[in-house]
mmCIF file of N, CA and C in Angstrom:
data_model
loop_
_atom_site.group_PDB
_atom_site.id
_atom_site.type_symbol
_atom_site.label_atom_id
_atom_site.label_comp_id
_atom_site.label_asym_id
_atom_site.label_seq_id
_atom_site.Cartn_x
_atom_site.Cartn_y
_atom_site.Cartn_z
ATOM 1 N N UNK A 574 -18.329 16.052 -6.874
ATOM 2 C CA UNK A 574 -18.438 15.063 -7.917
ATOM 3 C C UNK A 574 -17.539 15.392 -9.100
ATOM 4 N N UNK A 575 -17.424 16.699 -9.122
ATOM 5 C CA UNK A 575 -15.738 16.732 -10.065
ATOM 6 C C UNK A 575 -14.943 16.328 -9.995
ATOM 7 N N UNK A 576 -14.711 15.419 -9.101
ATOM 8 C CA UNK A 576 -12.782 14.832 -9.191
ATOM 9 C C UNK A 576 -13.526 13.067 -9.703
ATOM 10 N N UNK A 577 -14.896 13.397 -9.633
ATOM 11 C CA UNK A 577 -14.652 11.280 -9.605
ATOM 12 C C UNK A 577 -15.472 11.493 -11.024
ATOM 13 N N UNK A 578 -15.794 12.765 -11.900
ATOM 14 C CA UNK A 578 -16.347 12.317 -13.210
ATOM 15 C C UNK A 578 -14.619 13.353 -13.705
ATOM 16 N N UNK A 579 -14.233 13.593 -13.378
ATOM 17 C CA UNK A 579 -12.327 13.593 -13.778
ATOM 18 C C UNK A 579 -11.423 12.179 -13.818
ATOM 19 N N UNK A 580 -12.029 11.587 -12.656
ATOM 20 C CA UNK A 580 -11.457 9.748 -12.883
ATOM 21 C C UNK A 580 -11.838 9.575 -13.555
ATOM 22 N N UNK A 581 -12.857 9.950 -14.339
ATOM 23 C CA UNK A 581 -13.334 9.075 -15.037
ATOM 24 C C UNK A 581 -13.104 9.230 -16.523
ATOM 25 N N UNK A 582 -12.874 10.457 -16.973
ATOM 26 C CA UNK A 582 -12.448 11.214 -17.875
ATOM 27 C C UNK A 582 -10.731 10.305 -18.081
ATOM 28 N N UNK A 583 -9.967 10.142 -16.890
ATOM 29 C CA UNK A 583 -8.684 10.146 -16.904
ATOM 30 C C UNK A 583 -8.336 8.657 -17.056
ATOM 31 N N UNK A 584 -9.466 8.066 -16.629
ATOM 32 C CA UNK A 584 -9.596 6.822 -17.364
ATOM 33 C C UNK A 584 -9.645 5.941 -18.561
ATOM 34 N N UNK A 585 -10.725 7.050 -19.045
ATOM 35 C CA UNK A 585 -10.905 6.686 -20.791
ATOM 36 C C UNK A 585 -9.683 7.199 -21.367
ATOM 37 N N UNK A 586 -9.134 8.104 -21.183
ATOM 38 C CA UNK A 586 -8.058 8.742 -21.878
ATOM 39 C C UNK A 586 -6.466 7.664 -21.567
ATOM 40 N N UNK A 587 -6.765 7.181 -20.878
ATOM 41 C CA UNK A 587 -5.654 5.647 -20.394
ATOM 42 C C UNK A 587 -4.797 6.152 -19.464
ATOM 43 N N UNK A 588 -5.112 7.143 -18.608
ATOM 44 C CA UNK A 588 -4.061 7.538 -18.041
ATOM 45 C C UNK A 588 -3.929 6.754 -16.672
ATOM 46 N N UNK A 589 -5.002 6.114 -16.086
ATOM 47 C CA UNK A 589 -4.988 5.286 -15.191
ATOM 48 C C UNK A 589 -5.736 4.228 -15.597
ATOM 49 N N UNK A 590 -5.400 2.846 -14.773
ATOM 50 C CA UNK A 590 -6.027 1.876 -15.045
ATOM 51 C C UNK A 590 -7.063 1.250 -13.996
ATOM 52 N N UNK A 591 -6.731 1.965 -12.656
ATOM 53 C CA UNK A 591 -7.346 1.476 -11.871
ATOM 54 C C UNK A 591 -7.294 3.189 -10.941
ATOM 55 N N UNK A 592 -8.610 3.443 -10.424
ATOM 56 C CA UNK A 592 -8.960 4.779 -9.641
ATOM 57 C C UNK A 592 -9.363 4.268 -8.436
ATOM 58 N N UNK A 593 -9.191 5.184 -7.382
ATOM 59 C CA UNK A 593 -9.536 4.663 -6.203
ATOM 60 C C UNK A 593 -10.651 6.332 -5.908
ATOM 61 N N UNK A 594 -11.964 6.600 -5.828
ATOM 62 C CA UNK A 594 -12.478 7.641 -5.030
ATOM 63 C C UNK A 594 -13.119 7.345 -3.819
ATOM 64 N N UNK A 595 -12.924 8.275 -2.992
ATOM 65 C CA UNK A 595 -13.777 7.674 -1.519
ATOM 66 C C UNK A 595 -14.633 9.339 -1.792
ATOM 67 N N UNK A 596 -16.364 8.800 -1.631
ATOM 68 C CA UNK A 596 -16.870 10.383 -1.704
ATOM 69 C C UNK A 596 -18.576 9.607 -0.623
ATOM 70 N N UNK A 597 -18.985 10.603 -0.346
ATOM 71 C CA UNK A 597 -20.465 10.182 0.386
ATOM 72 C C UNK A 597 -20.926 9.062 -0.157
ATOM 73 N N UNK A 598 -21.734 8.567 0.771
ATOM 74 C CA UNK A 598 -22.482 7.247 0.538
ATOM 75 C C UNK A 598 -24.021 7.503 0.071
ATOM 76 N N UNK A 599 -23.689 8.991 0.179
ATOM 77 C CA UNK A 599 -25.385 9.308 -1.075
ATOM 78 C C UNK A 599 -24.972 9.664 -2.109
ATOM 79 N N UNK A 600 -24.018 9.358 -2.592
ATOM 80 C CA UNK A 600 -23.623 9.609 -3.956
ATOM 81 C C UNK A 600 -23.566 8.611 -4.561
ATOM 82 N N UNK A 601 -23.595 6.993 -3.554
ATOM 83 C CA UNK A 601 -23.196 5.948 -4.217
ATOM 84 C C UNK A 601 -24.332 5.499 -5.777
ATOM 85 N N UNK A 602 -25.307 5.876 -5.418
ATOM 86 C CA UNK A 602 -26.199 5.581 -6.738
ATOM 87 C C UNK A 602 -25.864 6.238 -7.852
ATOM 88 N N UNK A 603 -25.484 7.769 -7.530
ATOM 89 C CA UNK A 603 -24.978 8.153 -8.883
ATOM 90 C C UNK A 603 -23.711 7.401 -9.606
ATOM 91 N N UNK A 604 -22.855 7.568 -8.408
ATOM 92 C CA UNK A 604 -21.412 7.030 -9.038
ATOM 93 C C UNK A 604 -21.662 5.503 -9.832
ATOM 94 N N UNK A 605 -22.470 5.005 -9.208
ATOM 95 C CA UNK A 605 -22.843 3.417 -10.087
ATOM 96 C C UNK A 605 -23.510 3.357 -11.164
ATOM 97 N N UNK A 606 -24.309 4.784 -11.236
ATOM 98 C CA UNK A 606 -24.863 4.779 -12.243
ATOM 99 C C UNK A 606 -23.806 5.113 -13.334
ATOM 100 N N UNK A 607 -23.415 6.657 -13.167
ATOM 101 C CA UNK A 607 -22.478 6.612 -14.230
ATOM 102 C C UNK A 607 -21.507 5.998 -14.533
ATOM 103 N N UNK A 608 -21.072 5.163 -13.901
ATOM 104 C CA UNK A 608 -19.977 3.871 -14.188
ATOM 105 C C UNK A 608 -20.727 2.627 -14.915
ATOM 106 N N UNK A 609 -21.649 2.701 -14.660
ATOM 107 C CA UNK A 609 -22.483 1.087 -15.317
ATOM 108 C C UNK A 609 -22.890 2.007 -16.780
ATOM 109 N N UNK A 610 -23.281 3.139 -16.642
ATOM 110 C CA UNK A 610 -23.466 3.976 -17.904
ATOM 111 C C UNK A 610 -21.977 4.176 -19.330
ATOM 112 N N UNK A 611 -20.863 4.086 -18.618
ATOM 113 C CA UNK A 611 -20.120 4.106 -19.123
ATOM 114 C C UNK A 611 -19.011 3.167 -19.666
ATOM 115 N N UNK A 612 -19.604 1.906 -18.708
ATOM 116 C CA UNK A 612 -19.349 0.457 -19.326
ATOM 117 C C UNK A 612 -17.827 -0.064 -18.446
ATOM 118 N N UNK A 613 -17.773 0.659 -17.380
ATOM 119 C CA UNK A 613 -16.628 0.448 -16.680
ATOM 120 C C UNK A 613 -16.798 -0.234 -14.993
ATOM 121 N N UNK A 614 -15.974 -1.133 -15.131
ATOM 122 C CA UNK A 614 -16.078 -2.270 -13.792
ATOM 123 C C UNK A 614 -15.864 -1.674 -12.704
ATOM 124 N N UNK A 615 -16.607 -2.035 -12.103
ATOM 125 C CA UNK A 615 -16.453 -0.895 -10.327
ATOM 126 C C UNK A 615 -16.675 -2.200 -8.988
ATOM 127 N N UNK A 616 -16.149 -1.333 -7.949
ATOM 128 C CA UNK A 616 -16.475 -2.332 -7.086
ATOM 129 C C UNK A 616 -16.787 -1.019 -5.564
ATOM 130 N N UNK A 617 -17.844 -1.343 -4.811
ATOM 131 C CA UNK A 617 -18.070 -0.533 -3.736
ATOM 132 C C UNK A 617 -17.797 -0.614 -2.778
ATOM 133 N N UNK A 618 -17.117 -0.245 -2.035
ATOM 134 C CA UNK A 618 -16.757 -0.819 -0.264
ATOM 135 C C UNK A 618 -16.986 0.386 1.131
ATOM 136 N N UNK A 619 -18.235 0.164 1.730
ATOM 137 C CA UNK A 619 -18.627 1.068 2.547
ATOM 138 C C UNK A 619 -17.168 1.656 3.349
ATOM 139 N N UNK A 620 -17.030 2.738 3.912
ATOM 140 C CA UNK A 620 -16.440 3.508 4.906
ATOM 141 C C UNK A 620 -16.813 3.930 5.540
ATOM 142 N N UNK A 621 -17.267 3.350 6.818
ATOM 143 C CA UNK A 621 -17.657 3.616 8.213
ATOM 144 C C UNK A 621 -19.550 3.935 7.719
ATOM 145 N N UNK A 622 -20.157 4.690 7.839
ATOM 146 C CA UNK A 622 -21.529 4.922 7.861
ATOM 147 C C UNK A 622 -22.094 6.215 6.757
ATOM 148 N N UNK A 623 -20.827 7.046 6.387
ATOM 149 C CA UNK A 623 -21.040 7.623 5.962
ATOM 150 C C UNK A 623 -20.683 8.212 4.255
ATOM 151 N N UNK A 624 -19.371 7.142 3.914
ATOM 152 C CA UNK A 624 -18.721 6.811 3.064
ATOM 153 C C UNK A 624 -18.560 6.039 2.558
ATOM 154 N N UNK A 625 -18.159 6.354 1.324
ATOM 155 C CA UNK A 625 -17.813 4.777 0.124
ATOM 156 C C UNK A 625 -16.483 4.747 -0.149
ATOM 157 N N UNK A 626 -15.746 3.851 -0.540
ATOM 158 C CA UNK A 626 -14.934 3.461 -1.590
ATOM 159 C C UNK A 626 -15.267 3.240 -2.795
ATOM 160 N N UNK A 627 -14.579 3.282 -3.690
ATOM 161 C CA UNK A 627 -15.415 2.826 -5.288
ATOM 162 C C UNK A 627 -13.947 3.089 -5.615
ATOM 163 N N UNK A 628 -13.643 1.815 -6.383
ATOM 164 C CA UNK A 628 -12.259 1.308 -7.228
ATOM 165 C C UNK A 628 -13.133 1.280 -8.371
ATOM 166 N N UNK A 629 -12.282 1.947 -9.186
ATOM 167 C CA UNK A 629 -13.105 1.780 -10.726
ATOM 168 C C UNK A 629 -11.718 1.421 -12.045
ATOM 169 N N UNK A 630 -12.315 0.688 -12.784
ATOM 170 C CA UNK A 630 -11.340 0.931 -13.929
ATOM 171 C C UNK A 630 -11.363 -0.427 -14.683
ATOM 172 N N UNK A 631 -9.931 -1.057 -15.142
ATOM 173 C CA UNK A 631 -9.727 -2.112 -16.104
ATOM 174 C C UNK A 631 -10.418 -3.439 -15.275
ATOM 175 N N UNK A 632 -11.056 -3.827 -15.897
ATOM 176 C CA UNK A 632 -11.701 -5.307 -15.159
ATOM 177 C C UNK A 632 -10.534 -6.145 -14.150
ATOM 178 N N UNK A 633 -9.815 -6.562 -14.707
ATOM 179 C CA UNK A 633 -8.680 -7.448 -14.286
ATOM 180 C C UNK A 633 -7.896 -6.459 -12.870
ATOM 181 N N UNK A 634 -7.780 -5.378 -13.050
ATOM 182 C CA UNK A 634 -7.082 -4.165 -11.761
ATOM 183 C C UNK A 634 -8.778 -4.571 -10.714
ATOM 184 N N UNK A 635 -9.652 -3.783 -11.182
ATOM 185 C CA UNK A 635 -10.788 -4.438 -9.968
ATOM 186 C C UNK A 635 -11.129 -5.802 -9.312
ATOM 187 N N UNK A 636 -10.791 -7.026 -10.553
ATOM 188 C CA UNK A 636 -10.884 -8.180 -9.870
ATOM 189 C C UNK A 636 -9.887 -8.305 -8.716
ATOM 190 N N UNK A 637 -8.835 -7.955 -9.235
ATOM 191 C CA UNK A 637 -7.626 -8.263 -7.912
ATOM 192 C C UNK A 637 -8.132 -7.694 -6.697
ATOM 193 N N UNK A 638 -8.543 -6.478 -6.535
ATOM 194 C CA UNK A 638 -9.000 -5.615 -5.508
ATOM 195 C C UNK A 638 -10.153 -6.256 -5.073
ATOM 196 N N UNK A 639 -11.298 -6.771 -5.863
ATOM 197 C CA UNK A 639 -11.995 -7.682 -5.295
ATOM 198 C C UNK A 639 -11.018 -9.160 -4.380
ATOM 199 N N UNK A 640 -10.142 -9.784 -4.745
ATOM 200 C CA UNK A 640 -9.975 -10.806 -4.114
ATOM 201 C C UNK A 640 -8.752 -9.816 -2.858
ATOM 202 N N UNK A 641 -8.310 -8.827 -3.026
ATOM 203 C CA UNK A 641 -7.436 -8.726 -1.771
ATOM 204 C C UNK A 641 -8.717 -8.566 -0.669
ATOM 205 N N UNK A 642 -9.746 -7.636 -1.592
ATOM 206 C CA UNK A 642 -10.674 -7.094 -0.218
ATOM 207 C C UNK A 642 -10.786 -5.468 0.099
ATOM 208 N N UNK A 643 -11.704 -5.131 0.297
ATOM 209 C CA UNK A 643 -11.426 -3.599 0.179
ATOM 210 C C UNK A 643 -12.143 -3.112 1.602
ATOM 211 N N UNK A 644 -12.711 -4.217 2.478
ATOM 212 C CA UNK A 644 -13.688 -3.512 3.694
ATOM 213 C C UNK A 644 -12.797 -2.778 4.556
ATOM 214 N N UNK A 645 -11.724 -3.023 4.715
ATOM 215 C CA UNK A 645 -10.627 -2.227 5.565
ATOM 216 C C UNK A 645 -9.291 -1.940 5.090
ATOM 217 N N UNK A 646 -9.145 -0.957 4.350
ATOM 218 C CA UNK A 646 -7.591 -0.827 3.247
ATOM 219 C C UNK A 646 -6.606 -0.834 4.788
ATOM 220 N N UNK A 647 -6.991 -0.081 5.980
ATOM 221 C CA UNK A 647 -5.999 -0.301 7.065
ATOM 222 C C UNK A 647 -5.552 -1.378 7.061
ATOM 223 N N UNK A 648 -6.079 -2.185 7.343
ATOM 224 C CA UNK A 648 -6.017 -3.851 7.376
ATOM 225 C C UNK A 648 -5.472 -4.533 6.546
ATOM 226 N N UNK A 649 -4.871 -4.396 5.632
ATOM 227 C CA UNK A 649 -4.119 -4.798 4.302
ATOM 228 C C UNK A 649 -2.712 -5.283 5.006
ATOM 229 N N UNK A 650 -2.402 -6.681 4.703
ATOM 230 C CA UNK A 650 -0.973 -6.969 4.858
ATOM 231 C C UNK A 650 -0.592 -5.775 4.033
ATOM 232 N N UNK A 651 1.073 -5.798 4.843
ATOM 233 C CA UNK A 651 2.444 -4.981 3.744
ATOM 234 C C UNK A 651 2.346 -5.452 2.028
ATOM 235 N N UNK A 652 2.088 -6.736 1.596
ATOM 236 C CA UNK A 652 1.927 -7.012 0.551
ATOM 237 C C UNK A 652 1.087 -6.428 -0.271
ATOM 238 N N UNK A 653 -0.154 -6.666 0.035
ATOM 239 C CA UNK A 653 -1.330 -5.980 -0.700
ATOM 240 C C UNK A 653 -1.622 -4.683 -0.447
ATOM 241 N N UNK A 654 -1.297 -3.913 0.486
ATOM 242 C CA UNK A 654 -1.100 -2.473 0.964
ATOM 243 C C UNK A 654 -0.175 -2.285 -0.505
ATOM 244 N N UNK A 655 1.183 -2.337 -0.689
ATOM 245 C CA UNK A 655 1.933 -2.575 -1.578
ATOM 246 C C UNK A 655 1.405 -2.404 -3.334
ATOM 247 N N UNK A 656 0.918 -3.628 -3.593
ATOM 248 C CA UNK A 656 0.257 -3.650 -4.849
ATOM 249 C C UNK A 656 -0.757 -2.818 -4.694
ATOM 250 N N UNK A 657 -1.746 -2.634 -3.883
ATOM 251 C CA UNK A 657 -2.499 -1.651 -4.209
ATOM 252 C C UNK A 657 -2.508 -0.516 -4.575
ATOM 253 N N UNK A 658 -1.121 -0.023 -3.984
ATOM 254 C CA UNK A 658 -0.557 1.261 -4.387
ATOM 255 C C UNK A 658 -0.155 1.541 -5.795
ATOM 256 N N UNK A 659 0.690 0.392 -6.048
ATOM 257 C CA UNK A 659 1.365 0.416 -7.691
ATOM 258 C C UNK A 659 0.436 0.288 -8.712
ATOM 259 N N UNK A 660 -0.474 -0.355 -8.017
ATOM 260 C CA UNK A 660 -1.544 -0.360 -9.029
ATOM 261 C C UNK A 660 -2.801 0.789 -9.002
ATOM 262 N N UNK A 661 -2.924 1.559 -8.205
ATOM 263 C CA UNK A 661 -3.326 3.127 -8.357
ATOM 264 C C UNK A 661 -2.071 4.039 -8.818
ATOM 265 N N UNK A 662 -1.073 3.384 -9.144
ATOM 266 C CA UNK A 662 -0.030 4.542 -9.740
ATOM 267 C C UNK A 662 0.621 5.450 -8.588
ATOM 268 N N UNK A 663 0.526 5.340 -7.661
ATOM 269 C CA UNK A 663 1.412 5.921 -6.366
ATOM 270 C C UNK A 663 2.573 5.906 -6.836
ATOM 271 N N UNK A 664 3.661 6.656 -6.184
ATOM 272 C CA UNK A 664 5.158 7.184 -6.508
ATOM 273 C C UNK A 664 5.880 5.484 -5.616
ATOM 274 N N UNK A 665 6.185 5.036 -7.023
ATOM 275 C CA UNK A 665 7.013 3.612 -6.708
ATOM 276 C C UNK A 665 7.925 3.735 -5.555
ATOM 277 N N UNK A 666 8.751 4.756 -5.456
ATOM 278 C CA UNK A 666 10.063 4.525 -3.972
ATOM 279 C C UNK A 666 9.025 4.489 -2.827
ATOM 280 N N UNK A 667 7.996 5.476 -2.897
ATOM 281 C CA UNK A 667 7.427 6.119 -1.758
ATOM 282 C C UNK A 667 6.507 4.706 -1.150
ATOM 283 N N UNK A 668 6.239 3.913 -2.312
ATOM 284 C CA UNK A 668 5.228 2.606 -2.083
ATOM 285 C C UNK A 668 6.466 1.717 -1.600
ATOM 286 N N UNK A 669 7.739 1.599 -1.618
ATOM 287 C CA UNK A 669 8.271 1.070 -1.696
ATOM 288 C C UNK A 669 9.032 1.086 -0.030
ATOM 289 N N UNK A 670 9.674 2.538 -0.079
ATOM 290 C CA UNK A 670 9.508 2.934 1.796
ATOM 291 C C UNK A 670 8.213 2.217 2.802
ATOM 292 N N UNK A 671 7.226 2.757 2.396
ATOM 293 C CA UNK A 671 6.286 2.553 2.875
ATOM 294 C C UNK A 671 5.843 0.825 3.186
ATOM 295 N N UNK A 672 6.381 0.103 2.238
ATOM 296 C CA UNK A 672 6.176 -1.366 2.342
ATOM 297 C C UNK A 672 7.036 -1.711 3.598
ATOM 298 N N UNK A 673 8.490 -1.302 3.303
ATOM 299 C CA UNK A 673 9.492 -1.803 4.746
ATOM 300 C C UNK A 673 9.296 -1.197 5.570
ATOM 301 N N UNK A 674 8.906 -0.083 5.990
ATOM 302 C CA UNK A 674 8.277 0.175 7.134
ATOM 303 C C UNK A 674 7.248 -0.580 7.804
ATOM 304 N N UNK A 675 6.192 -0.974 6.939
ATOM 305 C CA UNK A 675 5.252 -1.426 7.353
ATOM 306 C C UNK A 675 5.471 -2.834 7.923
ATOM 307 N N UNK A 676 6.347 -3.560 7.032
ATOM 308 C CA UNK A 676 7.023 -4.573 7.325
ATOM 309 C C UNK A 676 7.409 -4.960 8.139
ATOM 310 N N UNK A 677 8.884 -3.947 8.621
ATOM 311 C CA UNK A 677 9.532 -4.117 9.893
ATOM 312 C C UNK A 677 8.565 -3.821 10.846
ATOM 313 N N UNK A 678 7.865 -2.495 11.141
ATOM 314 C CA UNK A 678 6.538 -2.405 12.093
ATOM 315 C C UNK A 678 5.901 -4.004 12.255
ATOM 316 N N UNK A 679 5.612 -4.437 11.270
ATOM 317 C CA UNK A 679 4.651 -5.873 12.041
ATOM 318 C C UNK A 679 5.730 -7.082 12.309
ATOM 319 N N UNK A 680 7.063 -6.977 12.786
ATOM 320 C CA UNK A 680 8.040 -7.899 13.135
ATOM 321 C C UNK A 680 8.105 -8.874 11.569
ATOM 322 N N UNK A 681 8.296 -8.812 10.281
ATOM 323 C CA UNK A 681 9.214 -9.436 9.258
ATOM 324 C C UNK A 681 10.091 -9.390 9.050
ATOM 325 N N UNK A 682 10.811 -10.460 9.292
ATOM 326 C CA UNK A 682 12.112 -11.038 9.182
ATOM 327 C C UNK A 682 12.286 -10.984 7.562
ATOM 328 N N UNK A 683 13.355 -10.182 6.993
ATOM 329 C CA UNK A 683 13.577 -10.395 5.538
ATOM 330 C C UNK A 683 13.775 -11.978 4.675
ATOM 331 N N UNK A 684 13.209 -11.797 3.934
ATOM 332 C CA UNK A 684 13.119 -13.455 3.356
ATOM 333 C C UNK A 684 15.061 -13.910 3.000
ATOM 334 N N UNK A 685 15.794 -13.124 2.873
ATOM 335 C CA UNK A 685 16.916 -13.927 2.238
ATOM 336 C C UNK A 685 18.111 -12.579 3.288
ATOM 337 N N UNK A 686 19.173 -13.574 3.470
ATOM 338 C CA UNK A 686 19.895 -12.572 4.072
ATOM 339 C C UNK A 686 21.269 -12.119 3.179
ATOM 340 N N UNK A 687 22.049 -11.526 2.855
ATOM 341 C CA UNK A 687 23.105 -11.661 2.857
ATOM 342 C C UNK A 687 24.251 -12.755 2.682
ATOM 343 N N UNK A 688 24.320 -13.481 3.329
ATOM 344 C CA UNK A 688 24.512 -14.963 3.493
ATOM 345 C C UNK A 688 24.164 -16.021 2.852
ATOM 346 N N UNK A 689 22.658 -15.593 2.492
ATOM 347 C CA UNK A 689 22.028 -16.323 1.468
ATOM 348 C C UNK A 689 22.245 -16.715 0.342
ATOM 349 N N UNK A 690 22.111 -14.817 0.140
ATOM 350 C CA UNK A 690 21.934 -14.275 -1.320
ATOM 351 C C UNK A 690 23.114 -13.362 -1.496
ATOM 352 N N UNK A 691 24.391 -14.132 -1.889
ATOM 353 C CA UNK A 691 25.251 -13.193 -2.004
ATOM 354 C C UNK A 691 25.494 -12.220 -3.485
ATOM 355 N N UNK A 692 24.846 -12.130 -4.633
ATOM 356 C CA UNK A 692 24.118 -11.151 -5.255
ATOM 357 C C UNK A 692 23.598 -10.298 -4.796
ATOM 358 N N UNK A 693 22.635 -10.481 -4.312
ATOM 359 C CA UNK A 693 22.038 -9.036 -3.564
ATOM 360 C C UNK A 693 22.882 -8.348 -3.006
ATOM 361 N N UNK A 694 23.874 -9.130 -1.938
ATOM 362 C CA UNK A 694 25.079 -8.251 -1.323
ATOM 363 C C UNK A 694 25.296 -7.826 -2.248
ATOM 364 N N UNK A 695 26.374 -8.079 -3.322
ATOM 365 C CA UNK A 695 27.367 -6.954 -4.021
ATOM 366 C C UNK A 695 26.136 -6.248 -4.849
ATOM 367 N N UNK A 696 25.389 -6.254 -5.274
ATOM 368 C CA UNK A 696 23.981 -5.472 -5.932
ATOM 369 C C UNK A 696 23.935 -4.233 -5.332
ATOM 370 N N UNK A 697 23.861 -4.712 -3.808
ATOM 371 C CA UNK A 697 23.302 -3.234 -2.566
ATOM 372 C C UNK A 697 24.815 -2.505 -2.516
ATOM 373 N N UNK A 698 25.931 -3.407 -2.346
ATOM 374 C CA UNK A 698 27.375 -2.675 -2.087
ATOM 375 C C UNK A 698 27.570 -1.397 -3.061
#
């Protein structure tokens, strides 16, 4: 329970806006407690039988995570896989690799080609 009353610490202090902890699912009462104790928006999403998710932080960062969905982060289009990352503060290139990979893995065709968008060409040149 030290790293998720450290989110929480690292929260108030503004250093993140949105936390992601996954810890036991008998912890979930505490963790709600001290989050409803501390006046900060949370949202819970079981992991398998034995685990939680709990996104905690700026209202508006949890609502989004409420509407992408949190029952299966596997399951996340490349898009929202994506934002979810930037918005836990993940290392931007690495979210950024990680998007076109994921991308090309599920057969996406890039939205504009070359041809298209001849900016982008001389941009990338």
């Amino acid at each position: 329970m030290k790293v998720f009353l450290h989110h929480i610490y690292e929260y108030r202090k503004g250093l993140r806006n949105l936390v992601l902890f996954t810890g036991a699912a008998e912890q979930r009462q505490f963790m709600e407690a001290k989050l409803r104790k501390c006046g900060i928006d949370y949202l819970v999403c079981p992991v398998g039988q034995t685990r939680v998710n709990v996104f905690f932080g700026n209202a508006a960062c949890v609502d989004v995570v409420r509407r992408i969905g949190c029952e299966n982060l596997s399951s996340l289009s490349p898009e929202h896989d994506f934002m979810l990352g930037i918005m836990l503060g993940y290392d931007r290139i690495k979210q950024c690799d990680r998007y076109l990979q994921r991308a090309r893995a599920g057969g996406e065709p890039p939205r504009s080609t070359p041809q298209e968008a001849p900016f982008v060409e001389r941009m990338i040149a």
